[in-house]
Short mmCIF file of C-alpha atoms and ligand atoms in Angstrom, two decimals:
data_model
loop_
_atom_site.label_atom_id
_atom_site.label_comp_id
_atom_site.label_asym_id
_atom_site.label_seq_id
_atom_site.Cartn_x
_atom_site.Cartn_y
_atom_site.Cartn_z
CA MET A 1 4.73 -12.49 -28.11
CA SER A 2 4.83 -13.60 -24.51
CA LYS A 3 6.76 -11.60 -21.97
CA ARG A 4 10.06 -12.98 -20.72
CA ASP A 5 10.60 -13.64 -17.04
CA TYR A 6 12.09 -10.55 -15.38
CA TYR A 7 14.79 -12.55 -13.59
CA GLU A 8 15.74 -14.16 -16.88
CA VAL A 9 15.83 -10.75 -18.58
CA LEU A 10 18.26 -9.45 -15.98
CA GLU A 11 20.25 -12.69 -16.02
CA VAL A 12 19.99 -13.21 -12.29
CA ALA A 13 18.72 -15.91 -9.92
CA LYS A 14 15.34 -15.63 -8.16
CA ASN A 15 17.03 -15.02 -4.80
CA VAL A 16 19.27 -12.24 -6.12
CA ASP A 17 20.14 -9.48 -3.63
CA ASP A 18 19.83 -5.76 -4.34
CA GLY A 19 23.50 -5.20 -5.05
CA GLU A 20 23.80 -8.03 -7.52
CA LEU A 21 20.53 -7.03 -9.21
CA LYS A 22 21.76 -3.48 -9.65
CA SER A 23 25.12 -4.45 -11.07
CA SER A 24 23.60 -6.93 -13.49
CA TYR A 25 21.12 -4.31 -14.70
CA ARG A 26 23.88 -1.77 -15.02
CA ARG A 27 25.93 -4.14 -17.15
CA LEU A 28 22.99 -4.86 -19.47
CA ALA A 29 21.92 -1.22 -19.67
CA MET A 30 25.44 -0.21 -20.69
CA LYS A 31 25.59 -3.02 -23.25
CA TYR A 32 22.24 -2.26 -24.91
CA HIS A 33 22.06 1.49 -24.45
CA PRO A 34 20.71 3.12 -27.66
CA ASP A 35 23.57 5.59 -27.71
CA ARG A 36 25.99 2.69 -28.02
CA ASN A 37 23.87 0.80 -30.54
CA PRO A 38 22.54 3.47 -32.86
CA GLY A 39 19.79 2.19 -35.15
CA ASP A 40 19.84 -1.30 -33.63
CA LYS A 41 16.18 -2.14 -32.93
CA ALA A 42 16.95 -5.42 -31.18
CA ALA A 43 19.32 -3.71 -28.75
CA GLU A 44 16.74 -1.03 -28.10
CA GLU A 45 14.13 -3.67 -27.25
CA LYS A 46 16.57 -5.42 -24.92
CA PHE A 47 17.34 -2.11 -23.27
CA LYS A 48 13.67 -1.36 -22.65
CA GLU A 49 13.01 -4.88 -21.47
CA ALA A 50 15.83 -4.68 -18.92
CA ALA A 51 14.65 -1.29 -17.66
CA GLU A 52 11.12 -2.56 -17.20
CA ALA A 53 12.35 -5.67 -15.38
CA TYR A 54 14.60 -3.62 -13.12
CA ALA A 55 11.86 -1.11 -12.29
CA VAL A 56 9.82 -3.99 -10.91
CA LEU A 57 12.49 -6.11 -9.22
CA ALA A 58 14.25 -3.16 -7.58
CA ASP A 59 11.01 -2.21 -5.81
CA ALA A 60 10.43 -4.57 -2.89
CA GLU A 61 6.65 -4.25 -3.05
CA LYS A 62 6.43 -4.76 -6.82
CA ARG A 63 8.92 -7.59 -6.64
CA SER A 64 6.84 -9.49 -4.12
CA LEU A 65 3.74 -8.96 -6.29
CA TYR A 66 5.68 -10.22 -9.28
CA ASP A 67 6.95 -13.25 -7.36
CA ARG A 68 3.42 -14.19 -6.39
CA PHE A 69 1.43 -13.32 -9.49
CA GLY A 70 3.94 -12.97 -12.31
CA HIS A 71 3.47 -10.30 -14.93
CA ALA A 72 -0.23 -10.06 -14.12
CA GLY A 73 0.65 -8.87 -10.62
CA VAL A 74 2.52 -5.80 -11.81
CA ARG A 75 0.52 -4.90 -14.88
CA SER A 76 -1.01 -1.48 -14.67
CA SER A 77 -4.78 -1.42 -14.76
CA GLY A 78 -5.94 1.99 -13.70
CA ALA A 79 -6.88 3.21 -10.26
CA GLY A 80 -6.54 0.80 -7.41
CA ALA A 81 -4.18 -1.61 -9.07
CA GLY A 82 -0.94 -0.16 -7.75
CA GLY A 83 1.02 -1.73 -10.55
CA PHE A 84 3.84 -0.90 -12.85
CA ASP A 85 3.04 1.49 -15.65
CA PRO A 86 5.04 0.58 -18.74
CA SER A 87 4.12 3.82 -20.48
CA VAL A 88 6.41 5.61 -18.06
CA PHE A 89 9.34 3.80 -19.57
CA SER A 90 8.47 4.26 -23.18
CA GLU A 91 10.64 7.32 -23.62
CA PHE A 92 14.39 7.19 -23.62
CA GLY A 93 14.41 10.42 -21.70
CA ASP A 94 12.89 8.70 -18.71
CA LEU A 95 15.09 5.66 -19.03
CA ASN A 96 18.15 7.80 -19.08
CA ASP A 97 16.96 9.72 -16.07
CA ILE A 98 16.52 6.48 -14.18
CA LEU A 99 19.99 5.30 -15.15
CA GLY A 100 21.48 8.69 -14.44
CA SER A 101 20.03 9.06 -10.99
CA MET A 102 20.82 5.46 -10.14
CA PHE A 103 24.45 5.30 -11.10
CA GLY A 104 25.32 8.96 -11.24
CA PHE A 105 26.22 8.77 -14.93
CA GLY A 106 24.77 12.17 -15.51
CA ASP A 107 25.32 12.74 -19.18
CA LEU A 108 28.25 10.39 -19.59
CA PHE A 109 26.45 8.61 -22.38
CA GLY A 110 26.58 11.78 -24.38
CA GLY A 111 25.07 11.21 -27.77
CA GLY A 112 22.03 13.08 -28.96
CA ARG A 113 20.26 13.03 -25.65
CA ARG A 114 18.84 16.23 -24.31
CA ARG A 115 17.90 16.81 -20.71
CA GLY A 116 14.96 18.99 -20.00
CA GLY A 117 12.77 17.06 -22.41
CA PRO A 118 9.37 15.82 -21.29
CA GLN A 119 9.58 14.58 -17.71
CA ARG A 120 7.02 12.68 -15.73
CA GLY A 121 5.61 14.50 -12.70
CA ALA A 122 6.25 13.29 -9.17
CA ASP A 123 4.03 10.72 -7.47
CA LEU A 124 2.06 12.01 -4.53
CA ARG A 125 0.92 10.27 -1.36
CA TYR A 126 -2.22 11.12 0.54
CA ASP A 127 -3.04 9.58 3.89
CA LEU A 128 -6.77 9.09 4.33
CA GLU A 129 -8.44 8.11 7.59
CA ILE A 130 -11.85 6.47 7.42
CA THR A 131 -14.19 4.95 9.99
CA PHE A 132 -14.60 1.24 10.48
CA GLU A 133 -18.11 1.38 9.01
CA GLU A 134 -16.88 3.22 5.92
CA ALA A 135 -14.25 0.56 5.38
CA ALA A 136 -16.83 -2.19 5.82
CA ARG A 137 -19.38 -0.76 3.40
CA GLY A 138 -17.15 1.10 1.01
CA THR A 139 -17.45 4.82 0.57
CA GLU A 140 -16.83 7.71 -1.70
CA THR A 141 -14.98 10.65 -0.30
CA ALA A 142 -13.72 13.97 -1.57
CA ILE A 143 -10.10 14.83 -0.90
CA GLN A 144 -8.24 18.04 -1.51
CA ILE A 145 -4.64 17.85 -2.58
CA PRO A 146 -2.20 20.64 -3.24
CA ARG A 147 -0.10 19.82 -6.26
CA GLN A 148 1.94 21.31 -9.06
CA GLU A 149 0.07 21.61 -12.32
CA ALA A 150 1.06 22.87 -15.74
CA CYS A 151 0.42 26.60 -15.98
CA ASP A 152 -2.62 27.37 -18.12
CA THR A 153 -1.38 30.77 -19.24
CA CYS A 154 1.82 29.56 -20.89
CA LYS A 155 0.75 25.91 -21.41
CA GLY A 156 3.68 24.89 -19.24
CA THR A 157 6.43 26.45 -21.31
CA GLY A 158 7.17 29.23 -18.83
CA ALA A 159 7.35 31.84 -21.60
CA ALA A 160 4.86 34.70 -21.66
CA PRO A 161 2.14 34.21 -24.27
CA GLY A 162 3.22 35.66 -27.59
CA SER A 163 6.92 35.53 -26.73
CA THR A 164 9.26 32.87 -28.08
CA PRO A 165 12.10 31.47 -26.02
CA SER A 166 15.51 32.19 -27.55
CA THR A 167 18.29 29.69 -28.09
CA CYS A 168 20.60 29.29 -25.10
CA SER A 169 23.83 31.16 -25.62
CA GLN A 170 26.00 28.85 -23.52
CA CYS A 171 25.18 25.55 -25.22
CA ARG A 172 23.86 26.99 -28.48
CA GLY A 173 20.61 25.12 -28.03
CA GLN A 174 22.27 21.72 -27.46
CA GLY A 175 21.25 21.50 -23.82
CA GLN A 176 24.67 20.05 -23.09
CA VAL A 177 28.18 21.34 -22.81
CA ARG A 178 30.96 18.99 -23.87
CA TYR A 179 34.46 18.98 -22.54
CA GLN A 180 37.52 16.77 -22.64
CA GLN A 181 38.47 14.78 -19.56
CA GLY A 182 41.52 12.65 -20.21
CA PHE A 183 40.71 10.63 -23.29
CA LEU A 184 36.96 10.86 -22.65
CA THR A 185 34.60 13.44 -24.01
CA VAL A 186 32.16 14.23 -21.26
CA ALA A 187 28.88 15.96 -21.86
CA ARG A 188 27.25 17.82 -19.05
CA THR A 189 23.82 19.39 -18.76
CA CYS A 190 24.03 23.09 -19.56
CA SER A 191 23.82 25.02 -16.30
CA LEU A 192 22.35 28.14 -17.89
CA CYS A 193 19.27 26.63 -19.53
CA ARG A 194 19.18 23.53 -17.32
CA GLY A 195 19.27 21.32 -20.38
CA THR A 196 16.33 22.75 -22.27
CA GLY A 197 18.52 24.49 -24.84
CA LYS A 198 16.27 27.50 -24.59
CA MET A 199 16.25 30.71 -22.64
CA ILE A 200 13.02 32.34 -21.61
CA THR A 201 13.36 36.01 -22.43
CA LYS A 202 9.93 37.08 -21.24
CA PRO A 203 8.78 34.86 -18.35
CA CYS A 204 5.09 34.07 -17.99
CA ALA A 205 3.54 36.33 -15.32
CA THR A 206 1.27 33.65 -13.89
CA CYS A 207 3.96 31.10 -13.05
CA ARG A 208 7.00 33.42 -13.06
CA GLY A 209 8.59 31.32 -15.76
CA GLU A 210 8.35 28.04 -13.84
CA GLY A 211 5.80 26.56 -16.25
CA ARG A 212 3.96 25.09 -13.27
CA VAL A 213 1.67 26.48 -10.63
CA SER A 214 0.61 25.16 -7.23
CA ARG A 215 -3.07 24.41 -7.09
CA GLU A 216 -5.52 22.74 -4.72
CA ARG A 217 -7.37 20.02 -6.48
CA LYS A 218 -10.53 18.30 -5.33
CA LEU A 219 -10.80 14.63 -6.19
CA THR A 220 -13.41 12.03 -5.49
CA VAL A 221 -11.98 8.77 -4.26
CA LYS A 222 -13.94 5.55 -4.34
CA ILE A 223 -13.02 3.34 -1.40
CA PRO A 224 -13.92 -0.30 -2.05
CA ALA A 225 -15.75 -2.20 0.69
CA GLY A 226 -13.49 -4.34 2.86
CA ILE A 227 -10.40 -2.15 2.63
CA ASP A 228 -7.92 -2.43 5.48
CA THR A 229 -5.29 -0.16 7.03
CA GLY A 230 -2.16 0.15 4.90
CA GLN A 231 -3.83 -0.72 1.62
CA GLN A 232 -3.45 1.90 -1.05
CA LEU A 233 -5.37 3.07 -4.06
CA ARG A 234 -3.58 4.33 -7.13
CA LEU A 235 -5.16 7.23 -8.99
CA ALA A 236 -3.33 7.22 -12.31
CA ASN A 237 -2.05 10.57 -13.52
CA GLU A 238 -3.44 12.46 -10.52
CA GLY A 239 0.01 13.22 -9.12
CA GLU A 240 2.06 16.27 -9.94
CA GLY A 241 2.02 17.55 -13.49
CA GLY A 242 4.96 16.64 -15.73
CA SER A 243 7.28 19.26 -17.09
CA ALA A 244 7.60 20.26 -20.74
CA GLY A 245 4.54 18.26 -21.69
CA GLY A 246 5.54 15.08 -19.83
CA PRO A 247 2.86 12.89 -18.24
CA ALA A 248 1.62 13.53 -14.72
CA GLY A 249 2.69 11.32 -11.83
CA HIS A 250 0.30 9.12 -9.90
CA LEU A 251 -1.50 9.75 -6.66
CA TYR A 252 -1.38 7.04 -4.02
CA VAL A 253 -4.09 7.20 -1.39
CA VAL A 254 -2.96 5.25 1.68
CA VAL A 255 -5.93 4.18 3.78
CA HIS A 256 -6.04 4.14 7.58
CA VAL A 257 -9.08 2.49 9.17
CA GLN A 258 -10.15 3.55 12.67
CA GLU A 259 -10.56 0.91 15.35
CA HIS A 260 -14.07 -0.25 16.23
CA ALA A 261 -15.37 -0.10 19.78
CA PHE A 262 -16.91 -3.55 19.59
CA TYR A 263 -15.34 -5.53 16.76
CA ARG A 264 -11.76 -6.58 16.30
CA ARG A 265 -10.72 -7.31 12.76
CA GLU A 266 -8.43 -9.97 11.36
CA GLY A 267 -8.38 -9.94 7.57
CA ILE A 268 -12.00 -10.30 6.55
CA ASN A 269 -13.11 -11.95 9.79
CA LEU A 270 -14.57 -10.09 12.75
CA PHE A 271 -14.27 -10.98 16.42
CA CYS A 272 -16.27 -9.76 19.38
CA GLU A 273 -17.28 -10.71 22.89
CA ILE A 274 -20.93 -11.03 23.70
CA PRO A 275 -22.29 -10.85 27.27
CA VAL A 276 -24.83 -13.56 28.02
CA ASN A 277 -26.84 -14.10 31.23
CA PHE A 278 -25.82 -17.17 33.20
CA THR A 279 -29.41 -18.41 33.13
CA THR A 280 -29.46 -18.26 29.30
CA VAL A 281 -26.33 -20.36 28.94
CA ALA A 282 -27.52 -22.79 31.59
CA LEU A 283 -30.99 -23.28 30.13
CA GLY A 284 -30.17 -22.59 26.49
CA GLY A 285 -31.89 -19.85 24.54
CA GLU A 286 -31.55 -17.18 21.98
CA ILE A 287 -29.29 -14.13 22.05
CA GLN A 288 -29.03 -11.07 19.82
CA VAL A 289 -25.60 -10.57 18.26
CA PRO A 290 -25.03 -7.15 16.67
CA THR A 291 -23.68 -7.50 13.13
CA LEU A 292 -22.39 -4.82 10.76
CA ASP A 293 -25.83 -4.36 9.19
CA SER A 294 -28.31 -5.23 11.95
CA THR A 295 -28.59 -7.85 14.67
CA GLU A 296 -28.73 -11.57 14.28
CA SER A 297 -30.61 -14.04 16.45
CA VAL A 298 -28.33 -16.86 17.51
CA LYS A 299 -29.24 -20.02 19.37
CA VAL A 300 -27.19 -20.77 22.47
CA PRO A 301 -27.32 -24.45 23.38
CA GLU A 302 -28.07 -25.54 26.92
CA GLY A 303 -24.96 -25.75 29.08
CA THR A 304 -22.83 -23.35 27.02
CA GLN A 305 -19.64 -22.40 28.86
CA THR A 306 -18.04 -18.99 29.05
CA GLY A 307 -15.42 -18.58 26.32
CA THR A 308 -17.43 -20.60 23.80
CA THR A 309 -17.19 -19.01 20.36
CA LEU A 310 -20.18 -18.86 18.06
CA ARG A 311 -19.58 -18.50 14.36
CA LEU A 312 -21.86 -16.36 12.20
CA ARG A 313 -21.01 -17.28 8.62
CA GLY A 314 -20.81 -14.48 6.09
CA LYS A 315 -21.30 -11.78 8.72
CA GLY A 316 -17.71 -10.54 8.51
CA LEU A 317 -16.21 -8.09 6.05
CA PRO A 318 -16.32 -8.35 2.28
CA GLU A 319 -13.12 -9.16 0.43
CA VAL A 320 -11.87 -6.16 -1.58
CA GLY A 321 -12.95 -6.64 -5.17
CA GLY A 322 -14.04 -10.20 -4.43
CA ARG A 323 -17.28 -12.02 -3.76
CA THR A 324 -16.50 -13.76 -0.51
CA ARG A 325 -17.34 -12.41 2.90
CA GLY A 326 -15.63 -13.22 6.15
CA ASP A 327 -17.32 -14.60 9.28
CA LEU A 328 -18.19 -13.06 12.61
CA PHE A 329 -16.91 -14.89 15.68
CA ALA A 330 -18.76 -14.02 18.88
CA THR A 331 -17.27 -15.30 22.12
CA VAL A 332 -19.68 -15.88 24.97
CA GLN A 333 -18.90 -14.01 28.19
CA VAL A 334 -21.12 -15.29 30.97
CA GLN A 335 -22.43 -12.43 33.10
CA THR A 336 -22.72 -12.92 36.82
CA PRO A 337 -25.39 -10.66 38.36
CA LYS A 338 -23.86 -8.02 40.66
CA LYS A 339 -26.92 -6.79 42.51
CA LEU A 340 -29.75 -9.08 43.46
CA THR A 341 -33.21 -8.27 44.69
CA ARG A 342 -34.52 -10.08 47.74
CA GLU A 343 -36.62 -12.32 45.54
CA GLN A 344 -33.77 -13.14 43.15
CA ARG A 345 -31.49 -13.95 46.07
CA HIS A 346 -34.12 -16.28 47.48
CA LEU A 347 -34.49 -18.11 44.14
CA LEU A 348 -30.74 -18.50 43.80
CA ASP A 349 -30.45 -19.76 47.36
CA GLU A 350 -32.99 -22.41 46.57
CA LEU A 351 -31.12 -23.29 43.38
CA SER A 352 -27.75 -23.52 45.08
CA LYS A 353 -29.18 -26.02 47.57
CA VAL A 354 -29.96 -28.43 44.77
CA LEU A 355 -26.94 -27.77 42.52
CA PRO A 356 -23.99 -30.13 42.96
CA LYS A 357 -20.91 -28.67 44.62
CA GLU A 358 -18.08 -27.47 42.31
CA LYS A 359 -15.72 -30.27 41.64
CA PHE A 360 -12.07 -29.45 41.25
CA GLU A 361 -10.52 -31.81 38.77
CA PRO A 362 -6.77 -31.89 39.15
CA ARG A 363 -4.84 -32.20 35.92
CA ALA A 364 -1.20 -32.57 35.03
CA HIS A 365 0.92 -29.65 36.13
CA THR A 366 2.48 -27.90 33.13
CA GLU A 367 5.25 -25.41 32.65
CA GLN A 368 2.61 -22.90 31.58
CA ASP A 369 0.82 -23.28 34.93
CA GLU A 370 4.05 -22.55 36.70
CA ARG A 371 4.62 -19.45 34.63
CA ASN A 372 1.07 -18.25 35.33
CA LEU A 373 1.54 -18.79 39.03
CA PHE A 374 4.84 -16.96 38.92
CA ASP A 375 3.19 -14.04 37.10
CA ARG A 376 0.40 -13.85 39.63
CA VAL A 377 2.82 -13.78 42.54
CA LYS A 378 4.91 -11.16 40.78
CA ASN A 379 1.85 -8.97 40.20
CA MET A 380 0.75 -9.31 43.78
CA PHE A 381 4.05 -8.05 45.12
CA GLY A 382 4.71 -5.52 42.39
ZN1 ZN B 401 3.00 30.20 -17.03
ZN1 ZN B 402 22.08 25.95 -22.48
#
């Protein structure tokens, strides 16, 4: 079965704004909520479909990926994809939590739902700075992240090994307390057991009953060649541990690439300025242009002017995950000698006698010229 378009699922136009998107999702979620349609498989599917669509369209980054690439753009595919993970939404518990936190329903739906069930751990962000060379070649680096993990001693339950949690006395194990408000019956998460329905009588000594412990974890991160500042890698399930057996969150490694002393980067292309002797550009010759891997010999034609840009194909950066490579653009900067020996001066004197005088070629006066002149005058007088 092919997937329906997310906009179609949420019954909104492509240019929908956040408010309209939210209210349309809310309407559909209320309509198809499993608590309102017990045993109705079709409604359940519609409910899940809407939640999945909303999770993508409500997130600006995911929405733009979806707009450009469709479902393929937001499909989860392990580390580095940064996509939407449908498994997160496979449990009603999570769906309800999303709805609850979004609209502040809390437990208004009532029904058989229990808070404190398996919950997905939080996503973590790690900012990683790498050198320009590392970004160009790709690298593997070890990072250390402090995070919450399920306690080994109690397997995350929070109860001391050998002890059994007792049933909560306030909600009698329901996890919710119901009360009448007008003509509505409202269910609220039990404050005593925080929705688990259970009371830990003998807390685990390792985690003091929390079920989770803080731990430093060492991870190896593979940085693909060609990565740029702001791009992020997703390490699935390397975020914080879930509670009560829920899945772990994801870890997002946000990459920052240091500037290079010589190259300037634009996408996969590199730019640099290369000093060339005035005799070389006048006579033509060969210059050495430093590239990422070595140096490249480049021919400079006779009469090359300063500011001329030479293009070295395929000497730029690789495209992340792709096969193409950018180009290197080297702009010629003609060097004028600053100190001359007696002999050099003599040779240049001789040369200047035979060279034609500079010819000033007037051209049409533009607005830009005026602005430049104005700027120069302004600079001169502060
Ligand atoms: Zn424990
Ligand atoms: Zn309780």
